[in-house]
Structure formats: structure tokens, C-alpha cells
Coordinates of C-alpha atoms in Angstrom, one line a residue:
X1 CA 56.5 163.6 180.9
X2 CA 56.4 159.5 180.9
X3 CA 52.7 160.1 180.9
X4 CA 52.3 162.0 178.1
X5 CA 54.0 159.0 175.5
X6 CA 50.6 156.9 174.5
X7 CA 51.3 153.4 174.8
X8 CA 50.3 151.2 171.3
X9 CA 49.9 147.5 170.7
X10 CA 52.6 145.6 169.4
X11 CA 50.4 145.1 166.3
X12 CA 49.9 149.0 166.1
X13 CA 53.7 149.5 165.9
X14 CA 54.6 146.3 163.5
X15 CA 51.9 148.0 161.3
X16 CA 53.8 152.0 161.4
X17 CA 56.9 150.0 160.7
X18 CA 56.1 148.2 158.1
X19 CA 54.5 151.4 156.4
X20 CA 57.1 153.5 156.5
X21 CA 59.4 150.8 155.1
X22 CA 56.9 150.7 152.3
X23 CA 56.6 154.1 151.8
X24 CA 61.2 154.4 151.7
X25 CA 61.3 151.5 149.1
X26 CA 58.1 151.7 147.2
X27 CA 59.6 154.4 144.4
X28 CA 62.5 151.9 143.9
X29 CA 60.5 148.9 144.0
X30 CA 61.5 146.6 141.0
X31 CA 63.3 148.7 139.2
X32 CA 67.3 148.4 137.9
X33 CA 69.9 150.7 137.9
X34 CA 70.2 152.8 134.5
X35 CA 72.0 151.8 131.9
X36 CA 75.3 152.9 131.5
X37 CA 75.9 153.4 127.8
X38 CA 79.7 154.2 128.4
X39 CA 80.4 150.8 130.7
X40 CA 78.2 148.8 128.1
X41 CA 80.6 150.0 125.2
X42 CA 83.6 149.4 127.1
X43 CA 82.5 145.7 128.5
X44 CA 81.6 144.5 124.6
X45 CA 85.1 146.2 123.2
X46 CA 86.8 144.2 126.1
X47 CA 85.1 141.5 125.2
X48 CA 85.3 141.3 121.8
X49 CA 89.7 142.1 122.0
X50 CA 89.8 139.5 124.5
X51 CA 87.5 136.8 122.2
X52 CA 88.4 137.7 118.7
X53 CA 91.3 139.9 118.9
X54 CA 93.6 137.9 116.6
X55 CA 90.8 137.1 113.9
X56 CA 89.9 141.3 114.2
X57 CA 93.3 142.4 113.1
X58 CA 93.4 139.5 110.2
X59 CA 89.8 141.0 108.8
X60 CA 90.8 144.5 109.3
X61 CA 94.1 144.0 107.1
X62 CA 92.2 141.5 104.7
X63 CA 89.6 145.1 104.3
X64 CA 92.5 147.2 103.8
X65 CA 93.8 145.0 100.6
X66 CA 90.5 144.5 99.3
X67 CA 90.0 148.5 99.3
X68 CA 93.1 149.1 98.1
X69 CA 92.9 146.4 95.2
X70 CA 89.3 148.5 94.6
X71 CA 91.8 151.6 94.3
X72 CA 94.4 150.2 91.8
X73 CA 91.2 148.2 89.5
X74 CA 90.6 150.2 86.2
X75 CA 88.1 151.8 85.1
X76 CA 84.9 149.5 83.8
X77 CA 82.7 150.5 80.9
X78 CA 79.2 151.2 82.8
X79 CA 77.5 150.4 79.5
X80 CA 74.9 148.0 80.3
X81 CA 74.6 147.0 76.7
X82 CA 77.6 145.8 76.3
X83 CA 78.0 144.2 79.9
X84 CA 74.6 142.0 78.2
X85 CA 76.1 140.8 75.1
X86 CA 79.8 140.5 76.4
X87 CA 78.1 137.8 79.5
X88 CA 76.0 136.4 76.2
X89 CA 79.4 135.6 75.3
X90 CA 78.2 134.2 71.5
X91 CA 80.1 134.8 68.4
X92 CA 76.9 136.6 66.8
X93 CA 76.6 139.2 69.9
X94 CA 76.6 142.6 68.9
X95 CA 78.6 145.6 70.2
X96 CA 77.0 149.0 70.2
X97 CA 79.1 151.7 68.4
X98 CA 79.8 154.2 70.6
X99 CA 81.1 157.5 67.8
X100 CA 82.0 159.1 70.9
X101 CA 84.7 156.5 71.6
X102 CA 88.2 156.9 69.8
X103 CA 89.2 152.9 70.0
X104 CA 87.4 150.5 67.5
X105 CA 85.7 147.2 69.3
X106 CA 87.4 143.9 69.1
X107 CA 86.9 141.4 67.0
X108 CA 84.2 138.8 68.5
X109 CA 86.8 136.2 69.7
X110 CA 89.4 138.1 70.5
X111 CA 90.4 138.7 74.3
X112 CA 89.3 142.4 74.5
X113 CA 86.3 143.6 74.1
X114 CA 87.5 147.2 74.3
X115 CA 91.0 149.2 73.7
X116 CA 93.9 148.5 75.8
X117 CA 92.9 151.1 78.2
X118 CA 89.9 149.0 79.1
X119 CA 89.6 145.8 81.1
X120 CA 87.9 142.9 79.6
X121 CA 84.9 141.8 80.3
X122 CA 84.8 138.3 80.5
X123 CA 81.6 135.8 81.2
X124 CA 82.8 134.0 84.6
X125 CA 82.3 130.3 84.3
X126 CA 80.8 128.7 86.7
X127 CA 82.8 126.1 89.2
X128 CA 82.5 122.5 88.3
X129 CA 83.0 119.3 89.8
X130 CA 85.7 117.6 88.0
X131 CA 84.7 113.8 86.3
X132 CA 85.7 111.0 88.6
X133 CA 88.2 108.4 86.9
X134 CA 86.4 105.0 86.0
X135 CA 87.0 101.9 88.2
X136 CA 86.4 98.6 87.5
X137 CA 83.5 97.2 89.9
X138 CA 85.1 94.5 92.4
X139 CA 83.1 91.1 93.4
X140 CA 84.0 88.6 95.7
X141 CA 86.5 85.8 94.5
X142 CA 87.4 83.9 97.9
X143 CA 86.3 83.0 101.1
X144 CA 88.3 81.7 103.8
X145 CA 87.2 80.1 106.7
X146 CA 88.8 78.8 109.9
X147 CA 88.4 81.0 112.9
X148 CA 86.4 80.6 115.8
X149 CA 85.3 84.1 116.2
X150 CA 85.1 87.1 114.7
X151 CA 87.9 88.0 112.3
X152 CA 89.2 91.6 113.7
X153 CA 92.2 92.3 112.2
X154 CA 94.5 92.0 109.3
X155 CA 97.7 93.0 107.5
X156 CA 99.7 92.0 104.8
X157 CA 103.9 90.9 104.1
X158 CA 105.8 93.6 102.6
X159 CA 107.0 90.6 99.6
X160 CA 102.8 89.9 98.8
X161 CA 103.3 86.2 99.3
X162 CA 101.1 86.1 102.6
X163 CA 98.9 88.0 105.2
X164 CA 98.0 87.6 108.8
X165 CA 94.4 87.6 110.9
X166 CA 93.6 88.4 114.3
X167 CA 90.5 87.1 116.0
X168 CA 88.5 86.9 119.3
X169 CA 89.8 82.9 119.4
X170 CA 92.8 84.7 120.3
X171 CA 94.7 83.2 117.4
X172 CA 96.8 85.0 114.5
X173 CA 96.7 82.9 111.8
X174 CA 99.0 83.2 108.3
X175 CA 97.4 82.3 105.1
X176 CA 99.3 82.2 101.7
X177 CA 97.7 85.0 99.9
X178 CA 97.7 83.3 96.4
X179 CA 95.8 79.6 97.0
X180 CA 94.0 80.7 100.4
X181 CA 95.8 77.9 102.3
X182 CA 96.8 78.1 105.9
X183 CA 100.5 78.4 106.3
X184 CA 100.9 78.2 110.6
X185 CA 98.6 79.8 113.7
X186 CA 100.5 81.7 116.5
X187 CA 99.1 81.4 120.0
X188 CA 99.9 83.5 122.8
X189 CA 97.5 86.1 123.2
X190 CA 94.6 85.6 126.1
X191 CA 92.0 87.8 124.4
X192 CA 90.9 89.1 121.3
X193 CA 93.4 90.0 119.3
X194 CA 92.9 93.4 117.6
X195 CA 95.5 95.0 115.8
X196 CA 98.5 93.2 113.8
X197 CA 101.3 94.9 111.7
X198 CA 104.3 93.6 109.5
X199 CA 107.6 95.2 110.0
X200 CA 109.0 96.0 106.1
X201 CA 112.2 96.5 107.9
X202 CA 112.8 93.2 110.3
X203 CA 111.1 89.7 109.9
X204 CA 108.4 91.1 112.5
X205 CA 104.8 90.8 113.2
X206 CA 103.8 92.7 115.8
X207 CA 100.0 92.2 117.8
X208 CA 98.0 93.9 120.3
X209 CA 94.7 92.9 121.6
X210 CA 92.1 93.4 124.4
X211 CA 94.8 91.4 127.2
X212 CA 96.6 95.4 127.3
X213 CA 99.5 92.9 125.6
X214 CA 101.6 94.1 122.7
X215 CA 103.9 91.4 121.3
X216 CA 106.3 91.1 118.9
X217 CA 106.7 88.1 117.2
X218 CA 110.2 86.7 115.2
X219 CA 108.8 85.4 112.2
X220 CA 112.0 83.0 111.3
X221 CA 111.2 81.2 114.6
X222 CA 107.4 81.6 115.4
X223 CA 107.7 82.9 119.0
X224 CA 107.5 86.2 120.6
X225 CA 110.7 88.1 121.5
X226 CA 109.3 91.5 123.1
X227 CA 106.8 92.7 124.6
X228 CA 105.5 96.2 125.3
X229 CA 103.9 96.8 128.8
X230 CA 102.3 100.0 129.6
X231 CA 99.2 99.9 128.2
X232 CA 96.1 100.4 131.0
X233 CA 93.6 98.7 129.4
X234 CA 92.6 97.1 125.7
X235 CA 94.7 98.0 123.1
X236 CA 92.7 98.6 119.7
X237 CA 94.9 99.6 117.3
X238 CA 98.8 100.1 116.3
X239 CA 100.6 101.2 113.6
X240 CA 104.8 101.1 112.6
X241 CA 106.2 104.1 111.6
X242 CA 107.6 103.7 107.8
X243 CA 111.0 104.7 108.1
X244 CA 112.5 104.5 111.6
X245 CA 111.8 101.5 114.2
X246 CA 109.4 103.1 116.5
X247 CA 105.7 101.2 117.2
X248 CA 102.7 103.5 117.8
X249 CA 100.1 101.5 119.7
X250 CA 96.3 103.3 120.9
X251 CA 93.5 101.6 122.6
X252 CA 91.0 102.1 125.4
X253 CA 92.9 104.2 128.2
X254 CA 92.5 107.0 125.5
X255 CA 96.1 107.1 125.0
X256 CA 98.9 106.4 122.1
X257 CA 101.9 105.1 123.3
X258 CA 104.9 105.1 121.3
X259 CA 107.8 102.5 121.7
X260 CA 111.1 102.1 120.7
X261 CA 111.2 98.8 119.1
X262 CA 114.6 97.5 119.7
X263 CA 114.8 99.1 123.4
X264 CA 111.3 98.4 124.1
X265 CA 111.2 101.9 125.6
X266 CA 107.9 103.9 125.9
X267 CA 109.5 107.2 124.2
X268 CA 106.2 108.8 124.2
X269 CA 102.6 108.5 126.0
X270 CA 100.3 110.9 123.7
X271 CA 97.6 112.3 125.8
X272 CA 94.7 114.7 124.6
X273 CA 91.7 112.4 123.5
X274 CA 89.1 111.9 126.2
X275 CA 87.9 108.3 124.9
X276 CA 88.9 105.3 123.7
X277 CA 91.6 105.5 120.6
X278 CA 90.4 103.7 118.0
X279 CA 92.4 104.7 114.8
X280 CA 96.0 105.1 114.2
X281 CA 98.0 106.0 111.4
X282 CA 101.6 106.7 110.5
X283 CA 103.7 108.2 108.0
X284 CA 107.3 109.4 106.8
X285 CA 106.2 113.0 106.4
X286 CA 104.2 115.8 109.0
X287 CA 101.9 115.2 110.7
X288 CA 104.1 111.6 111.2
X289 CA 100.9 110.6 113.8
X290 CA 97.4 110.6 113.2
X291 CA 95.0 109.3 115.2
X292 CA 91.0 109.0 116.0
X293 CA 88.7 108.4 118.5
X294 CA 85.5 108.0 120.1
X295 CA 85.6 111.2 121.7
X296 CA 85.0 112.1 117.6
X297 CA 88.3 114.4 117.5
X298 CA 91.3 113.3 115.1
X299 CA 94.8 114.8 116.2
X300 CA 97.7 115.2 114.4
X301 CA 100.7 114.8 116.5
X302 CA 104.5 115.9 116.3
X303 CA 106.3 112.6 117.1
X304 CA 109.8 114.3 118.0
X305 CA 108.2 116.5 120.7
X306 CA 105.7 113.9 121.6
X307 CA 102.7 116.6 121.2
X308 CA 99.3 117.8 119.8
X309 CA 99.9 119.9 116.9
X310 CA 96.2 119.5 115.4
X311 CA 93.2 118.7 116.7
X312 CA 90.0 118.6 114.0
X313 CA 86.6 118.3 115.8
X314 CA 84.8 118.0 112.5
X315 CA 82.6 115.2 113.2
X316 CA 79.9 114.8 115.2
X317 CA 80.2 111.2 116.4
X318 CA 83.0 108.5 117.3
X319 CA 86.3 108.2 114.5
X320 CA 86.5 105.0 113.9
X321 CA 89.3 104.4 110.9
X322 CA 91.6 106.7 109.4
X323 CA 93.4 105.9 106.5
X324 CA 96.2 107.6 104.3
X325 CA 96.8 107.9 100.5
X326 CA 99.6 105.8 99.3
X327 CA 100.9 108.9 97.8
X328 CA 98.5 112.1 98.0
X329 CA 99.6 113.8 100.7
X330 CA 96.0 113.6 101.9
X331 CA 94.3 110.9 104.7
X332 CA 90.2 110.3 105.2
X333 CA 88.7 109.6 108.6
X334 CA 85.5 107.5 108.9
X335 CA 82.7 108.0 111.4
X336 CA 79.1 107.2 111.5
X337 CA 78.0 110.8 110.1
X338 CA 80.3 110.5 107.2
X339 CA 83.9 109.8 105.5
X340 CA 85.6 113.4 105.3
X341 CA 89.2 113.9 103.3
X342 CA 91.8 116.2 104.7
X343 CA 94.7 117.8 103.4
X344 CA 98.4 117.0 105.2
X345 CA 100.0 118.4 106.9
X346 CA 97.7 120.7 108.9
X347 CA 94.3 119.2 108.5
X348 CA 92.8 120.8 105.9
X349 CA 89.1 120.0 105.4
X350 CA 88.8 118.7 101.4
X351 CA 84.9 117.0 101.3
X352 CA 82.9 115.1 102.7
X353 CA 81.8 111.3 101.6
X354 CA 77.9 111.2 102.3
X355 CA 76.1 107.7 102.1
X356 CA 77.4 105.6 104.3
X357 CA 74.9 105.2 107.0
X358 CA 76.2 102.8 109.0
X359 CA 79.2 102.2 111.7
X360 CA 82.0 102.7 109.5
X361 CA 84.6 100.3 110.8
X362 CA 87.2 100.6 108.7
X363 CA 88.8 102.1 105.4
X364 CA 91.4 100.9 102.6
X365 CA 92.7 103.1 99.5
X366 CA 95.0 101.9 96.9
X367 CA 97.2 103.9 94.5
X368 CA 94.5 103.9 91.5
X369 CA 92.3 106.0 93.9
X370 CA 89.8 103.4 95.2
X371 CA 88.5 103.9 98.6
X372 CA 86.4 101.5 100.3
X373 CA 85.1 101.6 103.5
X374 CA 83.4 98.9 105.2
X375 CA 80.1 99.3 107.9
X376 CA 79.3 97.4 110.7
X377 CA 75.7 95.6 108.8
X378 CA 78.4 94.6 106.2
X379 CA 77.8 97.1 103.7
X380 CA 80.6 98.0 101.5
X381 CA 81.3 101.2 99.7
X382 CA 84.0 102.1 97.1
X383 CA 84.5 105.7 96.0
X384 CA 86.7 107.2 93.8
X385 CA 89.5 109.2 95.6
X386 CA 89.5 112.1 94.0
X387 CA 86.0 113.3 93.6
X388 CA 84.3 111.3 96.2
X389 CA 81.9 109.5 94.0
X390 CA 80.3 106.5 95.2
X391 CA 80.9 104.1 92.2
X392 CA 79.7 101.0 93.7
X393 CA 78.0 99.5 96.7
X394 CA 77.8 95.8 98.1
X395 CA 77.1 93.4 101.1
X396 CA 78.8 90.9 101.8
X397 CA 77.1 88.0 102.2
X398 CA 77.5 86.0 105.4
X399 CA 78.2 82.5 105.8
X400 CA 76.1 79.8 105.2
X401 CA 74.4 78.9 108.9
X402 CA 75.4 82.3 110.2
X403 CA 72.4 84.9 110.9
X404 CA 72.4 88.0 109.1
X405 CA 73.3 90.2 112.0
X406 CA 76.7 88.3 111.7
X407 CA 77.6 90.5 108.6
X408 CA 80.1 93.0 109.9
X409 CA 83.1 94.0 108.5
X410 CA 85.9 94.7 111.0
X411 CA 88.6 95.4 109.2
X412 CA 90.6 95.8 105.4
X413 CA 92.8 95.8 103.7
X414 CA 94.5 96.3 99.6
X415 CA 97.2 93.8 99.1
X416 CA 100.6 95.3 98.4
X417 CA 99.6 95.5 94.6
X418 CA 96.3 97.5 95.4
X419 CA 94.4 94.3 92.6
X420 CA 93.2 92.0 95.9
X421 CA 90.9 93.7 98.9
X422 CA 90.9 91.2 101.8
X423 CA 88.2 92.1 104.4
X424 CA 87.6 90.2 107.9
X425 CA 84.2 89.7 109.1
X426 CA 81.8 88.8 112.1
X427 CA 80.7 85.5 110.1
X428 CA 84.4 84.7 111.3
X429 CA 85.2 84.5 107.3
X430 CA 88.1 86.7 105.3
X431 CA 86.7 87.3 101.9
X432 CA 89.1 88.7 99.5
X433 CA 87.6 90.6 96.5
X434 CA 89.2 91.8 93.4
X435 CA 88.3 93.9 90.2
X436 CA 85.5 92.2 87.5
X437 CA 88.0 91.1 84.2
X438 CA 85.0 91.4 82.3
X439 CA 84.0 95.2 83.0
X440 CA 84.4 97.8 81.1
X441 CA 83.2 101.6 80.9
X442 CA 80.5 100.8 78.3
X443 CA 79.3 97.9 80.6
X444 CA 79.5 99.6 83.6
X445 CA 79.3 103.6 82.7
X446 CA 79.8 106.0 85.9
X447 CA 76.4 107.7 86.3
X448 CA 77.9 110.8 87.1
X449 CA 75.2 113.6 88.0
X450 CA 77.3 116.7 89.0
X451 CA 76.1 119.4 91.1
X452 CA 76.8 122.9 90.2
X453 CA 78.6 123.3 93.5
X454 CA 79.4 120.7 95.9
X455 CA 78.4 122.0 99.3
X456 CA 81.4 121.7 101.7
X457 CA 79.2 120.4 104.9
X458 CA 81.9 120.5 108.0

């Protein structure tokens, strides 16, 4: 029996092997599974619940009003006719007489065009944007030297007699705000100082800069009294809350910090942003925190729980100043891409301010409705609140012996009247501008050239 098997070659039976394998698979070879049109449907409703179920329920009720306010609308006239000469909307249009119809026509002039028991017809106007309010145009009227580096911060007395600058010597200087003089320089800091703030509350100024320090400084004796230690790295920015004695303070460990001021307590540490913090606001009213970044997100914060209650991710690049209206309701936040408005208190887009192409460092508005924001190449642009029209644009000159790359504006500020605008500047100069006397709107007309529609770019 063990003679009759006929012994092959390896080869022989790798070959047989390999050929019936191929002839198993080959039907199969490279082709999928069918489809199952029953899974399919049931993987994209799954899907689509789990993705978009809250925003599918809001569209499905907004449907159901619109057909139902579709069901309640009168009857319309299908007579083209008259649809024509009604949208001509002229005194001299004519109506066709209809001897059919029982009701006379209207008067031209009147609100109906037909009987009661016919809607009007009524030419829509088209949208328009509204005519910005004329501003006077603002030059420079003083420079103020006496720095020894750049200028990067500034803020002014509640009482308008005086204002404060922060600067890479690390020296804050006070300068009477009405001759320019300098009143007394404060030493202490051991790097740039970068943010400064007076208290309308206490006889406080309070600093921060890149030593992570934030001081407070007794203004009847000249010295510091607190400080505020928590801080992991350069502090950029702070702000005082208007109404109750807490200190918001952001800077490069992507963090706000908020302290008590008496107590020196950190009450809260605001965590969310992903890059340095380089904007802060604060006011009475929700949201009572704002803040921006260089992660290009602004967030709106609840300062009683100490949390995010907003974030906008509108712009495309770093946030580098935010600033609100004196009484509006409304703030604007300033980034390379542009300067967009927003709506309190849940961050509602308004517009967008397009033609400032430059490093937007900073932002001021007074109550008349001027905004100006200021660029990095010294550029400065005013707009008018309201409508966002750009009504004038200048550059600060540097000063003399300084290159040109030294024109960059830091930071700015309207006195507590809103008639001075005191910038600080990389020529380590403050120039204070204020409106031209002489203008007036014949002199200096707004070249206003509305659009039918102003596209709302997010």
C-alpha cells in the first residue's frame, strides 16, 4: 500500500498548495462585503442625533412656525399687474380695474392697495447702513520724553490731574497731565513693567510686569504696600474691577488670576486659554471678565463662580487688546485679521473693523464714539463706534535720532474727559493727541460710501 503513494518534490507540492489556495480565494479576491443599506441608515441617524441633535429639534420647531405662519397669512392678489405697479411704488402708477372685484382700489398714497380683506402690498426697502456721526480729526499736540526704553503701559488718575507710564527701564513714572512735567518716578520693579492701573476707590496704583511681580503702590507715601505672588511667569496685563476691590491680573502662564486686594488672597486662577493672556478687561455688569489671548480665543468669565461662561473663537490669529464702551453695553477685540465688536453679555458678534493690517496692540474708545486702535509700525486708526467707519488714519512720527522701525505703539489711552489720547511708544516717547479746534464737517466731510449690505465676515 506505502508503494502505491508517488513521492513529489517539495517544489511539486508548494506548487498544488499554492493552487488550490488560489483557486479558494480567487472569487473573493479584492472585493468588499455588500453594502448594507439598513446599517448605513442607521449609522448616519446615529450620527447625526448624537452630532446635531439639539440644533435638529430647534430647526424642526422653527419649520413648524414658519408652516404654520404660511397657514394663518391671507390671501395675496396673484395679479401680476398690480404686484408691478404696487413694487413701482410711484404716485402716477396705475391700478387695473378689476369689474369683477366688489372693493374700489385705494387711493395712490394710502396704506392699502386693496379692501380690508386684502393684505397690502408694500415695496420692501432695502437694508441700509446707517451714517456714521462726524468726528473731529485728532493731531498730535505733545510729546514727552524721558524713558530709557520703550514706553509699554499707561493709565490715568480718576481726578484728571495726572497719569502714570510703565517702561522696559523698569521705572513708572507720573507726569502732570496738563503742562507735561514730571511729577516723581517709582522704582521697584526688576523688569519691564507692563501693565499699571489706578484704584478710583483707594489712593492706589497698582503694576505688573515681566519679574511675575504685581505690586501695589500707596500713592500718599510712594512705596509699595502689597504684593501679589502667584503668577508663573510675565504678567502682561491687569485690570481692577469697578465696583468691588478685587484685581484681575493675566500674563504669560496663560492664566488670569484674580486677587482680593485688601487680603491679598488669590480668590480665583481662571484657566481655559492655551497661550499667553494678553488682554484683560473688567466691568460692573455680566460678563464682569473679559479676556484675550494669543491662543486667538476671547472668554467671558463669571467672576462669582470663577468660570468660563463664553468662549468666542472668531478670529483667526492672536487677541491682542480688548476694550469696552464707556457706556454701550458692547466691547471690541483687536487682532491682526481685524477689530470685531461684540454684544454684552453673551458675545454677540456685531461687525467687523477691516483695514488695519498691522499688529494691533492696543485699543481706546471714549463716550463720543471714537475708537482708535494703534499697530505695532505705528499706524493709528480712529473709527466711529457705531458704524465702524474708518474716519481718519495717521503715523506717528518717531523721534528725532530714532529709526523708523522704532514707531510702535504699545499702548493707549483717552483721558478721563475722552478730549486728550495719550499713546506710549517704542521711540520711548508718550505723545498725547487731541481733537483739531479748527475742523469742521465742511473742512473735513466724512466720505461716506455705503454698501447696500455690509457683509458680516466672522
Amino acid at each position: 500500500m506505502a508503494d502505491d503513494v508517488i513521492k513529489h518534490s517539495v517544489h511539486t507540492l508548494v506548487f498544488r498548495s499554492l493552487k488550490r489556495s488560489h483557486d479558494m480565494f480567487l472569487a473573493n479576491q479584492g472585493l468588499l462585503p455588500p453594502i448594507d443599506e439598513k446599517a448605513e441608515k442607521i449609522l448616519k441617524n446615529i450620527k447625526a442625533r448624537d452630532s446635531y441633535g439639539l440644533v435638529m429639534s430647534a430647526v424642526e420647531q422653527a419649520q413648524a412656525v414658519k408652516q404654520q405662519q404660511i397657514l394663518s397669512r391671507p390671501e395675496t392678489p396673484h395679479d401680476t399687474e398690480m404686484a408691478e405697479s404696487a413694487a413701482l411704488g410711484s404716485d402716477g402708477a396705475m391700478l387695473p380695474y378689476n369689474p369683477g372685484s366688489t372693493t374700489a382700489p385705494a387711493a395712490p398714497g394710502s396704506q392699502g392697495l386693496l379692501g380690508t380683506g386684502a393684505a397690502a402690498i408694500v415695496p420692501r426697502k432695502p437694508p441700509t447702513a446707517p451714517r456714521p456721526k462726524w468726528h473731529a480729526p485728532w493731531k498730535l499736540f505733545r510729546v514727552i520724553s524721558g524713558h530709557l526704553g520703550w514706553v509699554r503701559c499707561v493709565a490715568v488718575e480718576p481726578g484728571n490731574e495726572w497719569f502714570a507710564t510703565g517702561a522696559a527701564d523698569r521705572v513708572i513714572k507720573i507726569w502732570d497731565l496738563a503742562t507735561g512735567k514730571l511729577k516723581v518716578s517709582l522704582t521697584g520693579h526688576v523688569s519691564t513693567v507692563r501693565g499699571l492701573e489706578v484704584s478710583p476707590r483707594h489712593p492706589y496704583l497698582f503694576s505688573c510686569g515681566e519679574d511675575r511681580q504685581v505690586k501695589c503702590w500707596d500713592l500718599e507715601y510712594n512705596k509699595v504696600i502689597r504684593h501679589y505672588h502667584g503668577h508663573l511667569s510675565a504678567v502682561y496685563t491687569l485690570g481692577l474691577h469697578p465696583t468691588i476691590d478685587v484685581l484681575v491680573t493675566a500674563g504669560r502662564d496663560a492664566t488670569a488670576r484674580v486677587w482680593d486686594v485688601r487680603t491679598k488672597a488669590n480668590v480665583h486662577t481662571l484657566t481655559g486659554h492655551t497661550d499667553t493672556v494678553a488682554a484683560l478687561a473688567c466691568q460692573s455688569a455680566e460678563p464682569q471678565i473679559i479676556t484675550g489671548s494669543h491662543d486667538s480665543t476671547i472668554r467671558l468669565w463669571d467672576l462669582a463662580a470663577g468660570k468660563s461662561m463664553c468662549t468666542l473663537t472668531n478670529h483667526k490669529k492672536s487677541v491682542r487688546s480688548v476694550v469696552i464702551h464707556p457706556t454701550q453695553y458692547t466691547f471690541a477685540s483687536a487682532s491682526p485679521d481685524n477689530i470685531k465688536q461684540w454684544k454684552c453679555p453673551e458675545g454677540k458678534f456685531i461687525q467687523n473693523l477691516s483695514g488695519h493690517n498691522a499688529i494691533v496692540n492696543c485699543m481706546a474708545v471714549n463716550s463720543e464714539g471714537v475708537l482708535v486702535s494703534g499697530g505695532d509700525n505705528g499706524t493709528m486708526f480712529l473709527w466711529d463706534w457705531r458704524t465702524g467707519y474708518n474716519f481718519q488714519r495717521l503715523q506717528a512720527p518717531v523721534q528725532p535720532g530714532s529709526m523708523d522701525s522704532e514707531a510702535g505703539i504699545f499702548s493707549m489711552t483717552f483721558d478721563q474727559s475722552g478730549s486728550r489720547l495719550i499713546t506710549t511708544e517704542a521711540d520711548k516717547t508718550i505723545k498725547i493727541y487731541k481733537e483739531d479746534d479748527t475742523a469742521s464737517e465742511e473742512t473735513h466731510p466724512v466720505n461716506w460710501r455705503p454698501e447696500i449690505l455690509k457683509r458680516r465676515k466672522f
